[in-house]
Amino acid sequence: MKLRRRFKIQPQIPMSSMADLAMLLLVFFVICGQVTARSPVPLEPPISLTGEPLRQRPPLIISVDRDSRLFLEGREISAGDLAEELTALLHDREERSARTVQIEVDRLSPYRAYVVATDAVNRARGYVELRVKK
């Protein structure tokens, strides 16, 4: 005896589970992705064997690229104007941690550019901190 089916069931793929899977993958990659604070100037700093973590309040940053160009907080500045600009920025800061200026130097930049930046910080009565790779 042959039985006949009354209803034919069409095969379906549930799309709601695909949306859930896509969301979970997105969350996974966002959480597992490396979060880094990037400098406004692309540099390749030297590597440090001993290093200390940064303080809570971020210091001012002077960047020196491989062409000896100076950047204060991401904008290009001449060597002559650097000391005056730093003096104005550090004028109202009293404690040592607030007067610290970080210097980022590209590893291929000439040493004289680092000396110019350090001298400007010293004339502004700030404290120098060299930023390197760990």
A tleap script that builds the chain and sets N, CA, C and O, in Angstrom:
source leaprc.protein.ff14SB
mol = sequence {
  NMET LYS LEU ARG ARG ARG PHE LYS ILE GLN
  PRO GLN ILE PRO MET SER SER MET ALA ASP
  LEU ALA MET LEU LEU LEU VAL PHE PHE VAL
  ILE CYS GLY GLN VAL THR ALA ARG SER PRO
  VAL PRO LEU GLU PRO PRO ILE SER LEU THR
  GLY GLU PRO LEU ARG GLN ARG PRO PRO LEU
  ILE ILE SER VAL ASP ARG ASP SER ARG LEU
  PHE LEU GLU GLY ARG GLU ILE SER ALA GLY
  ASP LEU ALA GLU GLU LEU THR ALA LEU LEU
  HIE ASP ARG GLU GLU ARG SER ALA ARG THR
  VAL GLN ILE GLU VAL ASP ARG LEU SER PRO
  TYR ARG ALA TYR VAL VAL ALA THR ASP ALA
  VAL ASN ARG ALA ARG GLY TYR VAL GLU LEU
  ARG VAL LYS CLYS
}
set mol.1.N position { 0.827 -1.158 0.000 }
set mol.1.CA position { 0.000 0.000 0.000 }
set mol.1.C position { 0.891 1.247 0.000 }
set mol.1.O position { 1.787 1.407 0.829 }
set mol.2.N position { 0.607 2.101 -0.948 }
set mol.2.CA position { 1.413 3.289 -1.119 }
set mol.2.C position { 0.682 4.467 -0.487 }
set mol.2.O position { -0.477 4.742 -0.797 }
set mol.3.N position { 1.406 5.172 0.429 }
set mol.3.CA position { 0.821 6.343 1.094 }
set mol.3.C position { 1.252 7.612 0.379 }
set mol.3.O position { 2.390 7.730 -0.074 }
set mol.4.N position { 0.356 8.529 0.288 }
set mol.4.CA position { 0.664 9.811 -0.361 }
set mol.4.C position { 0.824 10.880 0.722 }
set mol.4.O position { 0.061 10.945 1.685 }
set mol.5.N position { 1.811 11.686 0.531 }
set mol.5.CA position { 2.007 12.786 1.472 }
set mol.5.C position { 1.102 13.937 1.092 }
set mol.5.O position { 0.920 14.249 -0.085 }
set mol.6.N position { 0.545 14.553 2.099 }
set mol.6.CA position { -0.334 15.684 1.838 }
set mol.6.C position { 0.445 16.982 1.628 }
set mol.6.O position { 0.116 17.777 0.747 }
set mol.7.N position { 1.505 17.194 2.466 }
set mol.7.CA position { 2.256 18.445 2.403 }
set mol.7.C position { 3.694 18.154 2.008 }
set mol.7.O position { 4.328 17.236 2.527 }
set mol.8.N position { 4.186 18.944 1.095 }
set mol.8.CA position { 5.593 18.844 0.747 }
set mol.8.C position { 6.336 19.952 1.486 }
set mol.8.O position { 5.957 21.120 1.396 }
set mol.9.N position { 7.371 19.600 2.204 }
set mol.9.CA position { 8.160 20.567 2.959 }
set mol.9.C position { 9.331 21.007 2.098 }
set mol.9.O position { 10.135 20.194 1.642 }
set mol.10.N position { 9.407 22.310 1.889 }
set mol.10.CA position { 10.495 22.875 1.108 }
set mol.10.C position { 11.726 23.044 2.016 }
set mol.10.O position { 11.588 23.521 3.142 }
set mol.11.N position { 12.914 22.666 1.552 }
set mol.11.CA position { 14.122 22.867 2.371 }
set mol.11.C position { 14.449 24.357 2.481 }
set mol.11.O position { 14.406 25.081 1.486 }
set mol.12.N position { 14.779 24.813 3.701 }
set mol.12.CA position { 15.104 26.211 3.948 }
set mol.12.C position { 16.335 26.299 4.841 }
set mol.12.O position { 16.576 25.440 5.689 }
set mol.13.N position { 17.092 27.340 4.630 }
set mol.13.CA position { 18.239 27.616 5.497 }
set mol.13.C position { 17.860 28.823 6.346 }
set mol.13.O position { 17.542 29.879 5.799 }
set mol.14.N position { 17.885 28.690 7.661 }
set mol.14.CA position { 17.487 29.819 8.513 }
set mol.14.C position { 18.545 30.929 8.476 }
set mol.14.O position { 19.693 30.719 8.867 }
set mol.15.N position { 18.144 32.096 8.008 }
set mol.15.CA position { 19.073 33.216 7.876 }
set mol.15.C position { 19.292 33.957 9.191 }
set mol.15.O position { 20.284 34.673 9.321 }
set mol.16.N position { 18.424 33.815 10.140 }
set mol.16.CA position { 18.585 34.512 11.420 }
set mol.16.C position { 19.842 34.022 12.145 }
set mol.16.O position { 20.516 34.814 12.803 }
set mol.17.N position { 20.161 32.747 12.035 }
set mol.17.CA position { 21.378 32.247 12.676 }
set mol.17.C position { 22.631 32.750 11.955 }
set mol.17.O position { 23.680 32.898 12.582 }
set mol.18.N position { 22.540 33.014 10.655 }
set mol.18.CA position { 23.683 33.570 9.923 }
set mol.18.C position { 23.993 34.988 10.405 }
set mol.18.O position { 25.160 35.360 10.534 }
set mol.19.N position { 22.964 35.770 10.668 }
set mol.19.CA position { 23.170 37.131 11.169 }
set mol.19.C position { 23.809 37.091 12.556 }
set mol.19.O position { 24.679 37.904 12.868 }
set mol.20.N position { 23.377 36.146 13.382 }
set mol.20.CA position { 23.984 35.998 14.709 }
set mol.20.C position { 25.446 35.612 14.596 }
set mol.20.O position { 26.290 36.132 15.325 }
set mol.21.N position { 25.741 34.712 13.695 }
set mol.21.CA position { 27.122 34.275 13.492 }
set mol.21.C position { 28.000 35.428 13.004 }
set mol.21.O position { 29.133 35.580 13.463 }
set mol.22.N position { 27.492 36.230 12.090 }
set mol.22.CA position { 28.248 37.378 11.590 }
set mol.22.C position { 28.511 38.382 12.716 }
set mol.22.O position { 29.605 38.941 12.801 }
set mol.23.N position { 27.536 38.608 13.562 }
set mol.23.CA position { 27.711 39.531 14.684 }
set mol.23.C position { 28.749 39.001 15.668 }
set mol.23.O position { 29.580 39.766 16.158 }
set mol.24.N position { 28.712 37.723 15.960 }
set mol.24.CA position { 29.695 37.136 16.869 }
set mol.24.C position { 31.111 37.226 16.302 }
set mol.24.O position { 32.057 37.496 17.042 }
set mol.25.N position { 31.262 37.005 15.009 }
set mol.25.CA position { 32.585 37.146 14.385 }
set mol.25.C position { 33.080 38.583 14.448 }
set mol.25.O position { 34.260 38.827 14.697 }
set mol.26.N position { 32.195 39.521 14.225 }
set mol.26.CA position { 32.559 40.925 14.305 }
set mol.26.C position { 33.019 41.291 15.714 }
set mol.26.O position { 34.047 41.948 15.881 }
set mol.27.N position { 32.269 40.873 16.717 }
set mol.27.CA position { 32.647 41.135 18.107 }
set mol.27.C position { 33.991 40.480 18.430 }
set mol.27.O position { 34.824 41.090 19.101 }
set mol.28.N position { 34.210 39.273 17.973 }
set mol.28.CA position { 35.467 38.568 18.213 }
set mol.28.C position { 36.652 39.348 17.649 }
set mol.28.O position { 37.650 39.533 18.346 }
set mol.29.N position { 36.561 39.806 16.407 }
set mol.29.CA position { 37.675 40.511 15.796 }
set mol.29.C position { 37.891 41.895 16.405 }
set mol.29.O position { 39.026 42.366 16.468 }
set mol.30.N position { 36.837 42.542 16.848 }
set mol.30.CA position { 36.996 43.842 17.496 }
set mol.30.C position { 37.707 43.685 18.834 }
set mol.30.O position { 38.587 44.480 19.165 }
set mol.31.N position { 37.338 42.677 19.598 }
set mol.31.CA position { 37.952 42.468 20.908 }
set mol.31.C position { 39.395 41.974 20.775 }
set mol.31.O position { 40.269 42.406 21.527 }
set mol.32.N position { 39.642 41.094 19.845 }
set mol.32.CA position { 40.971 40.505 19.699 }
set mol.32.C position { 41.944 41.368 18.900 }
set mol.32.O position { 43.143 41.093 18.869 }
set mol.33.N position { 41.430 42.401 18.263 }
set mol.33.CA position { 42.303 43.269 17.474 }
set mol.33.C position { 43.257 44.036 18.366 }
set mol.33.O position { 42.925 44.344 19.511 }
set mol.34.N position { 44.432 44.348 17.858 }
set mol.34.CA position { 45.432 45.064 18.630 }
set mol.34.C position { 45.098 46.549 18.635 }
set mol.34.O position { 44.910 47.155 17.580 }
set mol.35.N position { 45.028 47.125 19.819 }
set mol.35.CA position { 44.741 48.536 19.967 }
set mol.35.C position { 46.045 49.247 20.288 }
set mol.35.O position { 46.677 48.960 21.304 }
set mol.36.N position { 46.451 50.173 19.430 }
set mol.36.CA position { 47.677 50.924 19.669 }
set mol.36.C position { 47.413 52.402 19.443 }
set mol.36.O position { 46.590 52.793 18.615 }
set mol.37.N position { 48.118 53.188 20.186 }
set mol.37.CA position { 48.059 54.626 19.984 }
set mol.37.C position { 49.123 54.990 18.966 }
set mol.37.O position { 50.313 54.772 19.194 }
set mol.38.N position { 48.700 55.535 17.865 }
set mol.38.CA position { 49.629 55.838 16.784 }
set mol.38.C position { 50.061 57.287 16.845 }
set mol.38.O position { 49.292 58.176 17.211 }
set mol.39.N position { 51.287 57.495 16.484 }
set mol.39.CA position { 51.837 58.833 16.384 }
set mol.39.C position { 51.324 59.485 15.099 }
set mol.39.O position { 51.106 58.793 14.104 }
set mol.40.N position { 51.127 60.807 15.107 }
set mol.40.CA position { 50.681 61.458 13.882 }
set mol.40.C position { 51.745 61.466 12.792 }
set mol.40.O position { 51.438 61.698 11.623 }
set mol.41.N position { 52.996 61.213 13.173 }
set mol.41.CA position { 54.099 61.177 12.222 }
set mol.41.C position { 54.601 59.734 12.153 }
set mol.41.O position { 54.937 59.171 13.195 }
set mol.42.N position { 54.666 59.113 10.974 }
set mol.42.CA position { 55.124 57.718 10.903 }
set mol.42.C position { 56.616 57.612 11.203 }
set mol.42.O position { 57.448 58.101 10.439 }
set mol.43.N position { 56.950 56.963 12.333 }
set mol.43.CA position { 58.328 56.794 12.766 }
set mol.43.C position { 58.594 55.332 13.081 }
set mol.43.O position { 57.667 54.563 13.334 }
set mol.44.N position { 59.850 54.958 13.063 }
set mol.44.CA position { 60.254 53.634 13.504 }
set mol.44.C position { 61.250 53.828 14.641 }
set mol.44.O position { 62.447 53.967 14.385 }
set mol.45.N position { 60.776 53.841 15.924 }
set mol.45.CA position { 61.663 54.141 17.044 }
set mol.45.C position { 62.611 52.991 17.352 }
set mol.45.O position { 62.372 51.852 16.950 }
set mol.46.N position { 63.696 53.298 18.072 }
set mol.46.CA position { 64.613 52.236 18.476 }
set mol.46.C position { 63.970 51.345 19.539 }
set mol.46.O position { 62.946 51.711 20.118 }
set mol.47.N position { 64.560 50.187 19.796 }
set mol.47.CA position { 64.005 49.218 20.742 }
set mol.47.C position { 64.684 49.382 22.098 }
set mol.47.O position { 65.899 49.568 22.165 }
set mol.48.N position { 63.907 49.315 23.178 }
set mol.48.CA position { 64.418 49.471 24.536 }
set mol.48.C position { 64.408 48.131 25.265 }
set mol.48.O position { 63.458 47.357 25.143 }
set mol.49.N position { 65.466 47.864 26.019 }
set mol.49.CA position { 65.506 46.655 26.845 }
set mol.49.C position { 64.817 46.878 28.181 }
set mol.49.O position { 64.226 45.953 28.739 }
set mol.50.N position { 64.889 48.097 28.695 }
set mol.50.CA position { 64.201 48.446 29.936 }
set mol.50.C position { 63.288 49.613 29.647 }
set mol.50.O position { 63.707 50.585 29.020 }
set mol.51.N position { 62.087 49.537 30.079 }
set mol.51.CA position { 61.138 50.616 29.816 }
set mol.51.C position { 60.142 50.734 30.947 }
set mol.51.O position { 59.916 49.783 31.694 }
set mol.52.N position { 59.549 51.906 31.067 }
set mol.52.CA position { 58.543 52.157 32.090 }
set mol.52.C position { 57.241 52.561 31.413 }
set mol.52.O position { 57.271 53.203 30.363 }
set mol.53.N position { 56.107 52.202 31.987 }
set mol.53.CA position { 54.833 52.606 31.393 }
set mol.53.C position { 54.623 54.116 31.514 }
set mol.53.O position { 55.200 54.774 32.380 }
set mol.54.N position { 53.785 54.643 30.624 }
set mol.54.CA position { 53.489 56.071 30.630 }
set mol.54.C position { 52.611 56.439 31.811 }
set mol.54.O position { 51.889 55.600 32.350 }
set mol.55.N position { 52.678 57.697 32.207 }
set mol.55.CA position { 51.842 58.208 33.294 }
set mol.55.C position { 50.397 58.393 32.824 }
set mol.55.O position { 50.076 58.197 31.652 }
set mol.56.N position { 49.543 58.772 33.767 }
set mol.56.CA position { 48.129 58.958 33.460 }
set mol.56.C position { 47.900 60.103 32.476 }
set mol.56.O position { 47.158 59.954 31.505 }
set mol.57.N position { 48.537 61.243 32.730 }
set mol.57.CA position { 48.371 62.411 31.855 }
set mol.57.C position { 49.407 62.348 30.741 }
set mol.57.O position { 50.604 62.291 31.023 }
set mol.58.N position { 48.981 62.357 29.495 }
set mol.58.CA position { 49.958 62.238 28.408 }
set mol.58.C position { 50.811 63.499 28.292 }
set mol.58.O position { 50.284 64.610 28.342 }
set mol.59.N position { 52.126 63.333 28.137 }
set mol.59.CA position { 53.007 64.497 28.003 }
set mol.59.C position { 52.942 65.087 26.598 }
set mol.59.O position { 52.348 64.502 25.693 }
set mol.60.N position { 53.555 66.239 26.432 }
set mol.60.CA position { 53.696 66.821 25.102 }
set mol.60.C position { 54.635 65.934 24.293 }
set mol.60.O position { 55.541 65.318 24.853 }
set mol.61.N position { 54.428 65.865 22.991 }
set mol.61.CA position { 55.246 64.981 22.158 }
set mol.61.C position { 55.919 65.786 21.056 }
set mol.61.O position { 55.272 66.504 20.294 }
set mol.62.N position { 57.244 65.643 20.997 }
set mol.62.CA position { 58.026 66.199 19.891 }
set mol.62.C position { 58.468 65.011 19.052 }
set mol.62.O position { 59.044 64.060 19.582 }
set mol.63.N position { 58.210 65.051 17.763 }
set mol.63.CA position { 58.611 63.974 16.861 }
set mol.63.C position { 59.689 64.495 15.920 }
set mol.63.O position { 59.611 65.618 15.421 }
set mol.64.N position { 60.697 63.656 15.687 }
set mol.64.CA position { 61.771 63.986 14.748 }
set mol.64.C position { 61.800 62.872 13.713 }
set mol.64.O position { 62.060 61.719 14.056 }
set mol.65.N position { 61.532 63.202 12.436 }
set mol.65.CA position { 61.527 62.157 11.417 }
set mol.65.C position { 62.926 61.997 10.817 }
set mol.65.O position { 63.859 62.704 11.197 }
set mol.66.N position { 63.054 61.081 9.895 }
set mol.66.CA position { 64.371 60.763 9.339 }
set mol.66.C position { 64.962 61.879 8.488 }
set mol.66.O position { 66.150 61.846 8.165 }
set mol.67.N position { 64.144 62.873 8.118 }
set mol.67.CA position { 64.630 64.029 7.356 }
set mol.67.C position { 64.946 65.209 8.262 }
set mol.67.O position { 65.112 66.326 7.770 }
set mol.68.N position { 65.034 64.996 9.573 }
set mol.68.CA position { 65.337 66.011 10.594 }
set mol.68.C position { 64.252 67.069 10.740 }
set mol.68.O position { 64.517 68.151 11.263 }
set mol.69.N position { 63.033 66.776 10.288 }
set mol.69.CA position { 61.936 67.715 10.486 }
set mol.69.C position { 61.377 67.530 11.885 }
set mol.69.O position { 61.244 66.401 12.356 }
set mol.70.N position { 61.046 68.637 12.559 }
set mol.70.CA position { 60.515 68.615 13.917 }
set mol.70.C position { 59.003 68.791 13.881 }
set mol.70.O position { 58.481 69.588 13.102 }
set mol.71.N position { 58.305 68.042 14.729 }
set mol.71.CA position { 56.845 68.128 14.839 }
set mol.71.C position { 56.503 68.262 16.313 }
set mol.71.O position { 56.989 67.482 17.132 }
set mol.72.N position { 55.677 69.237 16.663 }
set mol.72.CA position { 55.194 69.397 18.026 }
set mol.72.C position { 53.706 69.067 18.016 }
set mol.72.O position { 52.909 69.770 17.395 }
set mol.73.N position { 53.339 67.987 18.711 }
set mol.73.CA position { 51.956 67.502 18.760 }
set mol.73.C position { 51.379 67.276 17.367 }
set mol.73.O position { 50.202 67.548 17.127 }
set mol.74.N position { 52.210 66.778 16.447 }
set mol.74.CA position { 51.738 66.397 15.124 }
set mol.74.C position { 51.813 67.475 14.061 }
set mol.74.O position { 51.568 67.188 12.889 }
set mol.75.N position { 52.142 68.709 14.427 }
set mol.75.CA position { 52.269 69.755 13.401 }
set mol.75.C position { 53.723 70.168 13.280 }
set mol.75.O position { 54.436 70.274 14.277 }
set mol.76.N position { 54.153 70.398 12.056 }
set mol.76.CA position { 55.549 70.716 11.786 }
set mol.76.C position { 55.893 72.096 12.340 }
set mol.76.O position { 55.101 73.033 12.246 }
set mol.77.N position { 57.095 72.203 12.923 }
set mol.77.CA position { 57.536 73.448 13.533 }
set mol.77.C position { 59.023 73.614 13.273 }
set mol.77.O position { 59.751 72.626 13.183 }
set mol.78.N position { 59.478 74.847 13.154 }
set mol.78.CA position { 60.904 75.085 12.912 }
set mol.78.C position { 61.670 74.968 14.223 }
set mol.78.O position { 61.088 75.065 15.304 }
set mol.79.N position { 62.979 74.757 14.119 }
set mol.79.CA position { 63.819 74.602 15.307 }
set mol.79.C position { 63.842 75.889 16.123 }
set mol.79.O position { 63.908 75.834 17.351 }
set mol.80.N position { 63.790 77.039 15.470 }
set mol.80.CA position { 63.797 78.312 16.178 }
set mol.80.C position { 62.523 78.574 16.965 }
set mol.80.O position { 62.577 79.165 18.044 }
set mol.81.N position { 61.379 78.146 16.445 }
set mol.81.CA position { 60.094 78.381 17.117 }
set mol.81.C position { 59.772 77.327 18.170 }
set mol.81.O position { 58.859 77.519 18.974 }
set mol.82.N position { 60.498 76.230 18.178 }
set mol.82.CA position { 60.168 75.125 19.079 }
set mol.82.C position { 60.308 75.520 20.541 }
set mol.82.O position { 59.414 75.233 21.338 }
set mol.83.N position { 61.403 76.169 20.913 }
set mol.83.CA position { 61.618 76.552 22.310 }
set mol.83.C position { 60.564 77.551 22.779 }
set mol.83.O position { 60.070 77.440 23.901 }
set mol.84.N position { 60.214 78.520 21.941 }
set mol.84.CA position { 59.203 79.513 22.318 }
set mol.84.C position { 57.832 78.864 22.498 }
set mol.84.O position { 57.100 79.185 23.434 }
set mol.85.N position { 57.499 77.963 21.603 }
set mol.85.CA position { 56.203 77.269 21.680 }
set mol.85.C position { 56.138 76.387 22.930 }
set mol.85.O position { 55.112 76.343 23.608 }
set mol.86.N position { 57.233 75.688 23.231 }
set mol.86.CA position { 57.266 74.850 24.435 }
set mol.86.C position { 57.169 75.686 25.699 }
set mol.86.O position { 56.492 75.295 26.649 }
set mol.87.N position { 57.839 76.832 25.722 }
set mol.87.CA position { 57.769 77.713 26.883 }
set mol.87.C position { 56.334 78.160 27.124 }
set mol.87.O position { 55.880 78.200 28.268 }
set mol.88.N position { 55.621 78.495 26.062 }
set mol.88.CA position { 54.219 78.913 26.201 }
set mol.88.C position { 53.337 77.761 26.684 }
set mol.88.O position { 52.439 77.970 27.499 }
set mol.89.N position { 53.586 76.551 26.188 }
set mol.89.CA position { 52.763 75.396 26.582 }
set mol.89.C position { 53.053 74.936 28.010 }
set mol.89.O position { 52.147 74.477 28.704 }
set mol.90.N position { 54.304 75.054 28.454 }
set mol.90.CA position { 54.689 74.574 29.787 }
set mol.90.C position { 54.583 75.662 30.846 }
set mol.90.O position { 54.868 75.400 32.014 }
set mol.91.N position { 54.186 76.864 30.480 }
set mol.91.CA position { 54.178 78.008 31.395 }
set mol.91.C position { 53.322 77.759 32.641 }
set mol.91.O position { 53.765 78.053 33.751 }
set mol.92.N position { 52.116 77.227 32.482 }
set mol.92.CA position { 51.190 77.064 33.609 }
set mol.92.C position { 51.306 75.701 34.294 }
set mol.92.O position { 50.561 75.428 35.236 }
set mol.93.N position { 52.205 74.855 33.849 }
set mol.93.CA position { 52.367 73.531 34.465 }
set mol.93.C position { 53.449 73.599 35.531 }
set mol.93.O position { 54.558 74.069 35.274 }
set mol.94.N position { 53.122 73.126 36.733 }
set mol.94.CA position { 54.057 73.259 37.845 }
set mol.94.C position { 54.771 71.964 38.201 }
set mol.94.O position { 55.984 71.976 38.409 }
set mol.95.N position { 54.057 70.853 38.275 }
set mol.95.CA position { 54.692 69.608 38.718 }
set mol.95.C position { 55.526 68.979 37.610 }
set mol.95.O position { 55.299 69.219 36.424 }
set mol.96.N position { 56.490 68.173 38.022 }
set mol.96.CA position { 57.444 67.596 37.082 }
set mol.96.C position { 56.772 66.721 36.021 }
set mol.96.O position { 57.127 66.800 34.845 }
set mol.97.N position { 55.813 65.895 36.419 }
set mol.97.CA position { 55.165 65.003 35.453 }
set mol.97.C position { 54.400 65.791 34.397 }
set mol.97.O position { 54.266 65.329 33.264 }
set mol.98.N position { 53.899 66.965 34.745 }
set mol.98.CA position { 53.181 67.792 33.772 }
set mol.98.C position { 54.147 68.529 32.849 }
set mol.98.O position { 53.760 68.927 31.751 }
set mol.99.N position { 55.390 68.717 33.272 }
set mol.99.CA position { 56.390 69.431 32.473 }
set mol.99.C position { 57.255 68.480 31.650 }
set mol.99.O position { 58.223 68.911 31.022 }
set mol.100.N position { 56.921 67.215 31.647 }
set mol.100.CA position { 57.689 66.243 30.879 }
set mol.100.C position { 57.296 66.297 29.412 }
set mol.100.O position { 56.113 66.329 29.071 }
set mol.101.N position { 58.299 66.306 28.557 }
set mol.101.CA position { 58.088 66.337 27.108 }
set mol.101.C position { 58.693 65.066 26.532 }
set mol.101.O position { 59.871 64.781 26.744 }
set mol.102.N position { 57.895 64.312 25.813 }
set mol.102.CA position { 58.366 63.079 25.178 }
set mol.102.C position { 58.955 63.404 23.819 }
set mol.102.O position { 58.379 64.175 23.050 }
set mol.103.N position { 60.104 62.813 23.526 }
set mol.103.CA position { 60.721 63.007 22.217 }
set mol.103.C position { 60.728 61.670 21.505 }
set mol.103.O position { 61.319 60.705 21.988 }
set mol.104.N position { 60.067 61.612 20.346 }
set mol.104.CA position { 60.055 60.431 19.484 }
set mol.104.C position { 61.031 60.699 18.351 }
set mol.104.O position { 60.931 61.710 17.656 }
set mol.105.N position { 61.966 59.794 18.172 }
set mol.105.CA position { 62.972 59.990 17.138 }
set mol.105.C position { 62.981 58.772 16.233 }
set mol.105.O position { 63.007 57.640 16.716 }
set mol.106.N position { 62.960 58.991 14.929 }
set mol.106.CA position { 63.108 57.900 13.983 }
set mol.106.C position { 64.531 57.366 14.104 }
set mol.106.O position { 65.471 58.144 14.271 }
set mol.107.N position { 64.695 56.074 14.022 }
set mol.107.CA position { 66.021 55.487 14.239 }
set mol.107.C position { 67.017 55.856 13.148 }
set mol.107.O position { 68.220 55.683 13.338 }
set mol.108.N position { 66.552 56.354 12.020 }
set mol.108.CA position { 67.445 56.762 10.940 }
set mol.108.C position { 67.685 58.273 10.907 }
set mol.108.O position { 68.363 58.770 10.008 }
set mol.109.N position { 67.140 58.999 11.871 }
set mol.109.CA position { 67.350 60.451 11.893 }
set mol.109.C position { 68.742 60.757 12.441 }
set mol.109.O position { 69.263 60.004 13.263 }
set mol.110.N position { 69.345 61.854 11.992 }
set mol.110.CA position { 70.667 62.218 12.504 }
set mol.110.C position { 70.583 62.643 13.967 }
set mol.110.O position { 69.561 63.160 14.418 }
set mol.111.N position { 71.661 62.420 14.692 }
set mol.111.CA position { 71.696 62.704 16.123 }
set mol.111.C position { 71.507 64.193 16.403 }
set mol.111.O position { 70.942 64.561 17.433 }
set mol.112.N position { 71.965 65.037 15.514 }
set mol.112.CA position { 71.863 66.482 15.745 }
set mol.112.C position { 70.417 66.942 15.860 }
set mol.112.O position { 70.142 67.909 16.570 }
set mol.113.N position { 69.495 66.285 15.190 }
set mol.113.CA position { 68.082 66.651 15.291 }
set mol.113.C position { 67.551 66.359 16.693 }
set mol.113.O position { 66.748 67.125 17.224 }
set mol.114.N position { 67.995 65.259 17.292 }
set mol.114.CA position { 67.611 64.934 18.667 }
set mol.114.C position { 68.182 65.980 19.627 }
set mol.114.O position { 67.510 66.380 20.578 }
set mol.115.N position { 69.414 66.421 19.386 }
set mol.115.CA position { 70.041 67.425 20.245 }
set mol.115.C position { 69.283 68.753 20.164 }
set mol.115.O position { 69.106 69.425 21.180 }
set mol.116.N position { 68.842 69.131 18.979 }
set mol.116.CA position { 68.060 70.364 18.811 }
set mol.116.C position { 66.764 70.278 19.623 }
set mol.116.O position { 66.401 71.236 20.306 }
set mol.117.N position { 66.068 69.146 19.556 }
set mol.117.CA position { 64.817 68.969 20.300 }
set mol.117.C position { 65.068 68.981 21.803 }
set mol.117.O position { 64.309 69.599 22.550 }
set mol.118.N position { 66.121 68.310 22.254 }
set mol.118.CA position { 66.456 68.275 23.679 }
set mol.118.C position { 66.822 69.659 24.184 }
set mol.118.O position { 66.412 70.056 25.276 }
set mol.119.N position { 67.583 70.386 23.402 }
set mol.119.CA position { 67.968 71.744 23.785 }
set mol.119.C position { 66.747 72.647 23.917 }
set mol.119.O position { 66.687 73.467 24.833 }
set mol.120.N position { 65.780 72.511 23.022 }
set mol.120.CA position { 64.553 73.318 23.100 }
set mol.120.C position { 63.764 73.003 24.367 }
set mol.120.O position { 63.211 73.908 24.992 }
set mol.121.N position { 63.707 71.734 24.749 }
set mol.121.CA position { 63.000 71.348 25.978 }
set mol.121.C position { 63.723 71.915 27.195 }
set mol.121.O position { 63.083 72.399 28.128 }
set mol.122.N position { 65.051 71.857 27.189 }
set mol.122.CA position { 65.824 72.397 28.306 }
set mol.122.C position { 65.649 73.913 28.428 }
set mol.122.O position { 65.542 74.431 29.539 }
set mol.123.N position { 65.619 74.621 27.310 }
set mol.123.CA position { 65.410 76.073 27.359 }
set mol.123.C position { 64.015 76.422 27.856 }
set mol.123.O position { 63.822 77.483 28.449 }
set mol.124.N position { 63.037 75.545 27.625 }
set mol.124.CA position { 61.670 75.773 28.104 }
set mol.124.C position { 61.494 75.285 29.542 }
set mol.124.O position { 60.392 75.340 30.088 }
set mol.125.N position { 62.578 74.808 30.155 }
set mol.125.CA position { 62.583 74.278 31.532 }
set mol.125.C position { 61.648 73.089 31.694 }
set mol.125.O position { 60.933 72.959 32.688 }
set mol.126.N position { 61.678 72.230 30.690 }
set mol.126.CA position { 60.904 70.990 30.744 }
set mol.126.C position { 61.826 69.815 31.018 }
set mol.126.O position { 63.040 69.982 31.141 }
set mol.127.N position { 61.255 68.645 31.112 }
set mol.127.CA position { 62.006 67.409 31.361 }
set mol.127.C position { 61.873 66.501 30.152 }
set mol.127.O position { 60.777 66.325 29.619 }
set mol.128.N position { 62.970 65.930 29.723 }
set mol.128.CA position { 63.002 65.120 28.507 }
set mol.128.C position { 62.738 63.666 28.838 }
set mol.128.O position { 63.256 63.127 29.816 }
set mol.129.N position { 61.922 63.041 28.002 }
set mol.129.CA position { 61.683 61.606 28.073 }
set mol.129.C position { 61.760 61.074 26.659 }
set mol.129.O position { 60.988 61.489 25.794 }
set mol.130.N position { 62.688 60.157 26.415 }
set mol.130.CA position { 62.849 59.586 25.082 }
set mol.130.C position { 61.887 58.434 24.914 }
set mol.130.O position { 61.844 57.534 25.753 }
set mol.131.N position { 61.117 58.447 23.843 }
set mol.131.CA position { 60.132 57.389 23.582 }
set mol.131.C position { 60.753 56.365 22.646 }
set mol.131.O position { 61.222 56.701 21.559 }
set mol.132.N position { 60.750 55.111 23.086 }
set mol.132.CA position { 61.337 54.012 22.304 }
set mol.132.C position { 60.366 52.854 22.241 }
set mol.132.O position { 59.368 52.828 22.961 }
set mol.133.N position { 60.664 51.881 21.366 }
set mol.133.CA position { 59.879 50.651 21.248 }
set mol.133.C position { 60.287 49.692 22.347 }
set mol.133.O position { 61.451 49.652 22.744 }
set mol.134.N position { 59.329 48.917 22.839 }
set mol.134.CA position { 59.669 47.860 23.803 }
set mol.134.C position { 60.005 46.603 23.085 }
set mol.134.O position { 60.318 45.595 23.719 }
savepdb mol mol.pdb
quit
